[in-house]
Amino acid sequence: MERLPKISIVGAGQVGSTTAHLLLLKQLGDLVLIDVVEGLAKGKALDLLQAAAIEGLPARVTGTTDYAAMAGSRLVIVTAGLARKPGMSREDLLAANAAIVGPIAERIEQAAPDAAIIVVTNPLDIMTALVLKQTKFPRHRVMGMAGTLDSGRLRAFIAERLGVSPAGVTATVLGSHGDLMVPVRSSMSVNGAPIATLLSEQDVEQLLSRARDGGAEIVSLLKTSSAYYAPAAGIVEMAQAILRDAHAVLPGCVRLDGEYGLRDVCIGVPVELAAQGVARIVEWPLTPQELDALRRAAQQVSEGTQHMLSAAKPA
Ligand code: TXD
């Protein structure tokens, strides 16, 4: 059986296991699931192996509690941590998830020093900064997933509203994963027609606000968990671009070193994804309003990151 690139998923909960299933169906890698809960990753791995047999697909899937199993991974996906419950903001998860993700980053650095990392745990932008700091990896190998999800949500709502296929909808969301997401209105279009020619300002606002609250809408319906099918699809869109060396331009959370006039902050911008991870940060010609919104988002993430890092320092 041909060896595929090794992909490790840390956190075999809703998002982690759904991601594993999609990766397996797309035959993108040999999978290792890791979770602190005894038996959970192993059980999910067995279930996935059996699903693959029914699909007639070759699969290597293992589950363990041992971080050393990440050794040799091309890609590590971090989904470990708490998810939101109704009424909680992503920021409410900060302290608890920092205490989970910080040590995981150190284990990745030890076990898989050459891997690219996709961070998924919330609050996303701050967790990406934490993983970057703890692993000391170059910035092109540490990225956060949120923009592909938020853009997908927005495309779904636009397509539904206009009764068209989402494949014809172009809409990208940059900025922070949360209230300060930055939809790039200037480039939103449907089958080549600018959005402003198809929908009123008020309609567009309504769709943007539904996309912004898309996660909370699902949390309030599910009550005991948050979304996982679309998040997994957003992760796999990025993973596929890396593993297939596609040079696809997608929104991703990366540390900026002067791009968009911003420095030392992890925030969602267009990135070209290829075998090495982020091959390039793409600087789109944003309108002054979009640029301003991106800077405001970056300011908030930067303050949150500083707060977390100073709280994590020993007294
Ligand atoms: O757009 C995005 N970035 C997001 C982020 C979209 C959806 C979900 N998002 C966040 O991902 C969410 O707010 C959470 O912070 C994570 C994971 O969400 P999920 O819905 O998968 O949560 P679960 O089902 O509770 O799974 C988390 C798993 C669970 O099995 C724990 O036992 C495990 O994480 N966990 C750990 N695994 C390994 N190592 C450690 N230390 C650990 N701690 C918890």
Short mmCIF file of C-alpha atoms and ligand atoms in Angstrom, two decimals:
data_model
loop_
_atom_site.label_atom_id
_atom_site.label_comp_id
_atom_site.label_asym_id
_atom_site.label_seq_id
_atom_site.Cartn_x
_atom_site.Cartn_y
_atom_site.Cartn_z
CA MET A 1 0.00 0.00 0.00
CA GLU A 2 1.41 3.35 -1.04
CA ARG A 3 2.53 5.58 1.83
CA LEU A 4 0.81 8.93 1.95
CA PRO A 5 2.16 11.96 3.83
CA LYS A 6 1.65 11.61 7.57
CA ILE A 7 -0.94 13.93 9.08
CA SER A 8 -1.43 14.14 12.85
CA ILE A 9 -4.58 15.57 14.38
CA VAL A 10 -4.30 16.60 18.02
CA GLY A 11 -7.78 16.58 19.56
CA ALA A 12 -10.05 13.79 18.32
CA GLY A 13 -13.29 15.57 19.22
CA GLN A 14 -15.96 16.79 16.81
CA VAL A 15 -13.76 18.91 14.57
CA GLY A 16 -10.71 16.62 14.74
CA SER A 17 -12.56 13.43 13.88
CA THR A 18 -14.69 15.04 11.14
CA THR A 19 -11.48 16.42 9.62
CA ALA A 20 -9.94 12.95 9.76
CA HIS A 21 -12.93 11.48 7.92
CA LEU A 22 -12.70 14.07 5.13
CA LEU A 23 -8.92 13.66 4.79
CA LEU A 24 -9.41 9.93 4.55
CA LEU A 25 -12.14 10.19 1.90
CA LYS A 26 -9.90 12.51 -0.12
CA GLN A 27 -6.92 10.16 0.39
CA LEU A 28 -4.72 13.03 1.51
CA GLY A 29 -2.67 11.29 4.17
CA ASP A 30 -1.90 8.51 6.63
CA LEU A 31 -3.59 9.69 9.81
CA VAL A 32 -2.65 9.77 13.48
CA LEU A 33 -5.30 10.93 15.96
CA ILE A 34 -4.16 12.03 19.41
CA ASP A 35 -6.40 12.87 22.37
CA VAL A 36 -5.88 13.04 26.14
CA VAL A 37 -9.04 11.04 26.80
CA GLU A 38 -8.03 7.39 27.07
CA GLY A 39 -9.51 5.31 24.25
CA LEU A 40 -11.15 8.19 22.39
CA ALA A 41 -8.61 8.60 19.58
CA LYS A 42 -8.15 4.85 19.32
CA GLY A 43 -11.88 4.28 19.04
CA LYS A 44 -12.33 6.99 16.41
CA ALA A 45 -9.38 5.60 14.44
CA LEU A 46 -10.91 2.11 14.39
CA ASP A 47 -14.26 3.51 13.29
CA LEU A 48 -12.56 5.47 10.48
CA LEU A 49 -10.57 2.43 9.35
CA GLN A 50 -13.79 0.47 9.03
CA ALA A 51 -15.50 3.33 7.19
CA ALA A 52 -12.61 3.35 4.71
CA ALA A 53 -12.99 -0.40 4.13
CA ILE A 54 -16.66 0.10 3.24
CA GLU A 55 -15.69 2.92 0.87
CA GLY A 56 -13.11 0.58 -0.69
CA LEU A 57 -10.30 2.98 0.20
CA PRO A 58 -6.88 2.07 1.50
CA ALA A 59 -6.27 3.79 4.85
CA ARG A 60 -3.73 3.98 7.61
CA VAL A 61 -5.35 5.47 10.69
CA THR A 62 -4.11 5.10 14.25
CA GLY A 63 -5.28 6.64 17.50
CA THR A 64 -3.31 7.18 20.68
CA THR A 65 -2.72 9.34 23.74
CA ASP A 66 1.01 9.47 22.97
CA TYR A 67 2.26 12.72 21.40
CA ALA A 68 5.43 10.93 20.23
CA ALA A 69 3.25 9.33 17.53
CA MET A 70 3.43 12.65 15.65
CA ALA A 71 7.03 11.86 14.63
CA GLY A 72 7.62 12.42 10.93
CA SER A 73 4.37 14.31 10.32
CA ARG A 74 4.17 16.58 7.26
CA LEU A 75 1.20 18.34 8.78
CA VAL A 76 -0.14 18.65 12.32
CA ILE A 77 -3.67 19.95 12.89
CA VAL A 78 -4.41 21.27 16.39
CA THR A 79 -8.07 21.00 17.37
CA ALA A 80 -7.56 20.20 21.07
CA GLY A 81 -9.37 22.35 23.59
CA LEU A 82 -12.73 23.45 24.83
CA ALA A 83 -15.49 24.48 22.44
CA ARG A 84 -18.09 27.19 23.05
CA LYS A 85 -21.36 26.61 24.84
CA PRO A 86 -24.39 28.90 24.37
CA GLY A 87 -23.67 32.43 25.60
CA MET A 88 -19.89 32.04 25.52
CA SER A 89 -17.60 34.13 23.32
CA ARG A 90 -14.49 32.68 21.74
CA GLU A 91 -12.45 34.84 24.11
CA ASP A 92 -14.07 33.11 27.10
CA LEU A 93 -12.04 30.07 26.10
CA LEU A 94 -8.72 31.88 26.21
CA ALA A 95 -7.13 30.85 29.51
CA ALA A 96 -8.32 27.22 29.41
CA ASN A 97 -7.28 26.67 25.82
CA ALA A 98 -3.93 28.43 26.20
CA ALA A 99 -3.13 25.97 29.00
CA ILE A 100 -3.94 23.09 26.62
CA VAL A 101 -2.43 24.40 23.38
CA GLY A 102 0.87 25.78 24.81
CA PRO A 103 2.18 22.37 25.95
CA ILE A 104 0.89 20.72 22.75
CA ALA A 105 2.98 23.18 20.71
CA GLU A 106 6.07 22.16 22.67
CA ARG A 107 5.35 18.51 21.96
CA ILE A 108 5.00 19.25 18.24
CA GLU A 109 8.34 21.02 18.25
CA GLN A 110 9.96 17.95 19.83
CA ALA A 111 8.20 15.23 17.86
CA ALA A 112 7.59 16.81 14.45
CA PRO A 113 10.10 19.64 14.00
CA ASP A 114 9.63 19.80 10.22
CA ALA A 115 5.84 19.81 10.14
CA ALA A 116 3.53 22.54 8.96
CA ILE A 117 0.83 23.31 11.54
CA ILE A 118 -2.78 24.31 11.09
CA VAL A 119 -4.17 25.73 14.35
CA VAL A 120 -7.93 25.47 14.86
CA THR A 121 -8.53 25.90 18.60
CA ASN A 122 -10.25 29.13 19.70
CA PRO A 123 -9.70 31.98 20.18
CA LEU A 124 -8.06 31.25 16.85
CA ASP A 125 -5.80 34.20 16.17
CA ILE A 126 -4.34 34.20 19.67
CA MET A 127 -3.83 30.42 19.69
CA THR A 128 -1.96 30.71 16.39
CA ALA A 129 0.36 33.29 17.97
CA LEU A 130 0.86 30.97 20.95
CA VAL A 131 1.78 27.98 18.76
CA LEU A 132 4.16 30.12 16.72
CA LYS A 133 5.87 31.31 19.88
CA GLN A 134 6.10 27.94 21.61
CA THR A 135 7.32 25.97 18.58
CA LYS A 136 9.70 28.70 17.40
CA PHE A 137 8.88 27.48 13.88
CA PRO A 138 9.30 29.90 10.97
CA ARG A 139 6.06 31.77 10.34
CA HIS A 140 5.45 30.06 7.01
CA ARG A 141 4.85 26.76 8.82
CA VAL A 142 2.28 27.94 11.39
CA MET A 143 -1.15 29.08 10.24
CA GLY A 144 -4.61 29.33 11.71
CA MET A 145 -7.86 28.25 10.08
CA ALA A 146 -10.86 30.57 10.27
CA GLY A 147 -11.00 32.55 7.03
CA THR A 148 -11.84 29.53 4.88
CA LEU A 149 -14.71 28.75 7.27
CA ASP A 150 -16.02 32.32 7.55
CA SER A 151 -15.74 32.77 3.76
CA GLY A 152 -17.58 29.48 3.21
CA ARG A 153 -20.37 30.57 5.54
CA LEU A 154 -20.72 33.86 3.72
CA ARG A 155 -20.73 32.15 0.31
CA ALA A 156 -23.40 29.72 1.51
CA PHE A 157 -25.67 32.56 2.67
CA ILE A 158 -25.18 34.61 -0.53
CA ALA A 159 -25.86 31.55 -2.70
CA GLU A 160 -28.97 30.66 -0.72
CA ARG A 161 -30.27 34.24 -0.87
CA LEU A 162 -29.80 34.52 -4.63
CA GLY A 163 -30.69 30.91 -5.46
CA VAL A 164 -27.37 30.28 -7.21
CA SER A 165 -24.62 27.68 -6.83
CA PRO A 166 -22.05 28.57 -4.15
CA ALA A 167 -19.41 27.63 -6.73
CA GLY A 168 -20.22 30.88 -8.59
CA VAL A 169 -19.92 33.05 -5.48
CA THR A 170 -16.66 34.85 -4.73
CA ALA A 171 -16.45 36.19 -1.19
CA THR A 172 -13.47 36.29 1.14
CA VAL A 173 -13.31 37.06 4.82
CA LEU A 174 -10.07 38.29 6.38
CA GLY A 175 -9.25 39.69 9.83
CA SER A 176 -10.01 38.04 13.13
CA HIS A 177 -12.23 35.01 13.71
CA GLY A 178 -15.02 36.73 15.57
CA ASP A 179 -16.76 40.05 15.77
CA LEU A 180 -13.90 41.73 13.97
CA MET A 181 -13.93 39.62 10.83
CA VAL A 182 -13.22 41.66 7.70
CA PRO A 183 -15.31 40.75 4.66
CA VAL A 184 -13.69 42.04 1.50
CA ARG A 185 -16.78 43.70 0.08
CA SER A 186 -14.92 45.28 -2.81
CA SER A 187 -14.27 41.86 -4.36
CA MET A 188 -17.56 40.09 -3.58
CA SER A 189 -19.23 38.88 -6.76
CA VAL A 190 -21.59 36.28 -8.16
CA ASN A 191 -20.74 34.69 -11.49
CA GLY A 192 -18.63 37.74 -12.29
CA ALA A 193 -21.24 40.37 -11.33
CA PRO A 194 -20.29 42.66 -8.41
CA ILE A 195 -22.49 41.97 -5.37
CA ALA A 196 -23.73 45.60 -5.31
CA THR A 197 -25.46 45.02 -8.66
CA LEU A 198 -27.43 42.08 -7.25
CA LEU A 199 -28.29 42.93 -3.65
CA SER A 200 -29.11 46.09 -1.75
CA GLU A 201 -26.66 47.48 0.80
CA GLN A 202 -29.06 46.39 3.54
CA ASP A 203 -29.30 42.82 2.21
CA VAL A 204 -25.53 42.54 2.01
CA GLU A 205 -25.22 43.84 5.60
CA GLN A 206 -27.70 41.22 6.76
CA LEU A 207 -25.78 38.38 5.10
CA LEU A 208 -22.49 39.64 6.52
CA SER A 209 -23.90 39.81 9.99
CA ARG A 210 -25.32 36.28 9.70
CA ALA A 211 -21.87 35.03 8.59
CA ARG A 212 -20.23 36.90 11.48
CA ASP A 213 -22.58 35.17 13.93
CA GLY A 214 -22.63 31.91 11.96
CA GLY A 215 -20.83 30.01 14.71
CA ALA A 216 -23.05 31.33 17.50
CA GLU A 217 -26.20 30.50 15.52
CA ILE A 218 -25.10 26.86 15.38
CA VAL A 219 -23.97 26.79 19.03
CA SER A 220 -27.38 28.03 20.14
CA LEU A 221 -29.11 25.29 18.15
CA LEU A 222 -26.80 22.41 19.07
CA LYS A 223 -26.53 23.57 22.71
CA THR A 224 -23.85 21.06 23.74
CA SER A 225 -21.28 21.57 20.99
CA SER A 226 -20.21 23.98 18.28
CA ALA A 227 -20.01 23.53 14.51
CA TYR A 228 -17.80 20.87 12.98
CA TYR A 229 -18.71 19.94 9.38
CA ALA A 230 -17.89 23.34 7.90
CA PRO A 231 -14.85 23.89 10.15
CA ALA A 232 -13.49 20.51 9.02
CA ALA A 233 -14.10 21.46 5.38
CA GLY A 234 -12.23 24.73 5.98
CA ILE A 235 -9.27 22.84 7.47
CA VAL A 236 -9.18 20.35 4.62
CA GLU A 237 -9.28 23.13 2.02
CA MET A 238 -6.03 24.47 3.52
CA ALA A 239 -4.49 21.02 4.10
CA GLN A 240 -5.19 20.00 0.52
CA ALA A 241 -3.50 23.12 -0.87
CA ILE A 242 -0.39 22.31 1.19
CA LEU A 243 -0.28 18.57 0.55
CA ARG A 244 -0.94 18.93 -3.18
CA ASP A 245 1.48 21.88 -3.51
CA ALA A 246 -1.38 23.76 -5.13
CA HIS A 247 -0.22 27.36 -4.67
CA ALA A 248 -3.86 28.21 -3.95
CA VAL A 249 -4.62 31.62 -2.47
CA LEU A 250 -6.89 31.22 0.56
CA PRO A 251 -7.52 33.28 3.68
CA GLY A 252 -5.34 32.07 6.56
CA CYS A 253 -4.17 33.43 9.89
CA VAL A 254 -0.43 34.17 9.83
CA ARG A 255 2.00 36.48 11.57
CA LEU A 256 2.49 39.68 9.66
CA ASP A 257 5.93 41.26 9.47
CA GLY A 258 4.99 44.56 7.83
CA GLU A 259 2.43 43.33 5.28
CA TYR A 260 -0.69 45.52 5.28
CA GLY A 261 1.28 47.92 7.48
CA LEU A 262 0.98 45.46 10.39
CA ARG A 263 3.68 43.81 12.42
CA ASP A 264 4.01 41.11 15.06
CA VAL A 265 0.37 40.05 15.03
CA CYS A 266 -1.35 36.88 13.76
CA ILE A 267 -4.39 37.78 11.66
CA GLY A 268 -6.31 36.49 8.65
CA VAL A 269 -4.98 37.63 5.27
CA PRO A 270 -4.78 36.01 1.82
CA VAL A 271 -1.97 33.45 1.75
CA GLU A 272 -0.62 31.32 -1.07
CA LEU A 273 -0.48 27.76 0.25
CA ALA A 274 1.94 25.22 -1.18
CA ALA A 275 4.21 22.38 -0.06
CA GLN A 276 6.29 24.56 2.26
CA GLY A 277 3.17 25.98 3.97
CA VAL A 278 2.68 29.68 3.34
CA ALA A 279 4.60 30.33 0.12
CA ARG A 280 3.61 34.00 0.08
CA ILE A 281 1.44 36.52 1.87
CA VAL A 282 -0.64 38.19 -0.80
CA GLU A 283 -1.28 41.92 -0.40
CA TRP A 284 -4.64 42.66 -1.95
CA PRO A 285 -5.48 46.26 -2.83
CA LEU A 286 -8.03 46.73 -0.02
CA THR A 287 -10.21 49.83 0.19
CA PRO A 288 -9.36 52.33 2.99
CA GLN A 289 -12.41 51.06 4.95
CA GLU A 290 -11.30 47.41 4.63
CA LEU A 291 -7.76 48.29 5.60
CA ASP A 292 -9.03 50.19 8.58
CA ALA A 293 -11.18 47.23 9.66
CA LEU A 294 -8.17 44.91 9.30
CA ARG A 295 -6.08 47.21 11.48
CA ARG A 296 -8.78 47.38 14.14
CA ALA A 297 -9.02 43.58 14.19
CA ALA A 298 -5.23 43.33 14.43
CA GLN A 299 -5.21 45.78 17.33
CA GLN A 300 -7.71 43.69 19.28
CA VAL A 301 -5.86 40.42 18.59
CA SER A 302 -2.57 42.03 19.51
CA GLU A 303 -3.96 43.21 22.88
CA GLY A 304 -5.44 39.75 23.55
CA THR A 305 -2.15 38.07 22.67
CA GLN A 306 -0.13 40.37 24.95
CA HIS A 307 -2.60 39.77 27.74
CA MET A 308 -2.33 36.00 27.34
CA LEU A 309 1.46 35.99 27.13
CA SER A 310 1.85 38.18 30.22
CA ALA A 311 -0.68 36.05 32.16
CA ALA A 312 1.28 32.92 31.16
CA LYS A 313 4.59 34.32 32.48
CA PRO A 314 5.73 32.95 35.85
CA ALA A 315 5.45 35.63 38.59
O1 TXD B 1 -12.83 28.30 12.82
C1 TXD B 1 -12.29 27.77 13.76
N1 TXD B 1 -11.00 27.97 13.98
C2 TXD B 1 -13.05 26.90 14.66
C3 TXD B 1 -12.51 26.61 15.97
C4 TXD B 1 -14.23 26.24 14.24
C5 TXD B 1 -14.82 25.28 15.03
C6 TXD B 1 -14.30 24.90 16.32
N2 TXD B 1 -13.24 25.73 16.77
C7 TXD B 1 -12.56 25.38 18.02
O2 TXD B 1 -11.90 24.12 17.86
C8 TXD B 1 -13.44 25.19 19.22
O3 TXD B 1 -13.82 26.43 19.78
C9 TXD B 1 -12.51 24.41 20.12
O4 TXD B 1 -11.60 25.29 20.75
C10 TXD B 1 -11.75 23.50 19.14
C11 TXD B 1 -12.27 22.06 19.10
O5 TXD B 1 -13.65 22.05 18.87
P1 TXD B 1 -14.47 20.68 18.91
O6 TXD B 1 -15.87 21.01 18.58
O7 TXD B 1 -13.76 19.63 18.15
O8 TXD B 1 -14.37 20.36 20.47
P2 TXD B 1 -14.48 18.92 21.18
O9 TXD B 1 -15.42 18.03 20.42
O10 TXD B 1 -14.73 19.17 22.61
O11 TXD B 1 -13.02 18.29 20.99
C12 TXD B 1 -11.89 18.78 21.63
C13 TXD B 1 -11.03 17.59 21.95
C14 TXD B 1 -11.64 16.65 23.01
O12 TXD B 1 -11.76 15.35 22.50
C15 TXD B 1 -10.64 16.72 24.16
O13 TXD B 1 -10.51 15.48 24.86
C16 TXD B 1 -9.36 17.07 23.41
O14 TXD B 1 -9.78 18.05 22.47
N3 TXD B 1 -8.29 17.59 24.24
C17 TXD B 1 -7.00 17.25 24.05
N4 TXD B 1 -6.41 16.46 23.14
C18 TXD B 1 -5.08 16.31 23.20
N5 TXD B 1 -4.31 16.93 24.11
C19 TXD B 1 -4.86 17.74 25.05
N6 TXD B 1 -4.09 18.34 25.96
C20 TXD B 1 -6.27 17.93 25.04
N7 TXD B 1 -7.13 18.65 25.79
C21 TXD B 1 -8.37 18.44 25.30
#
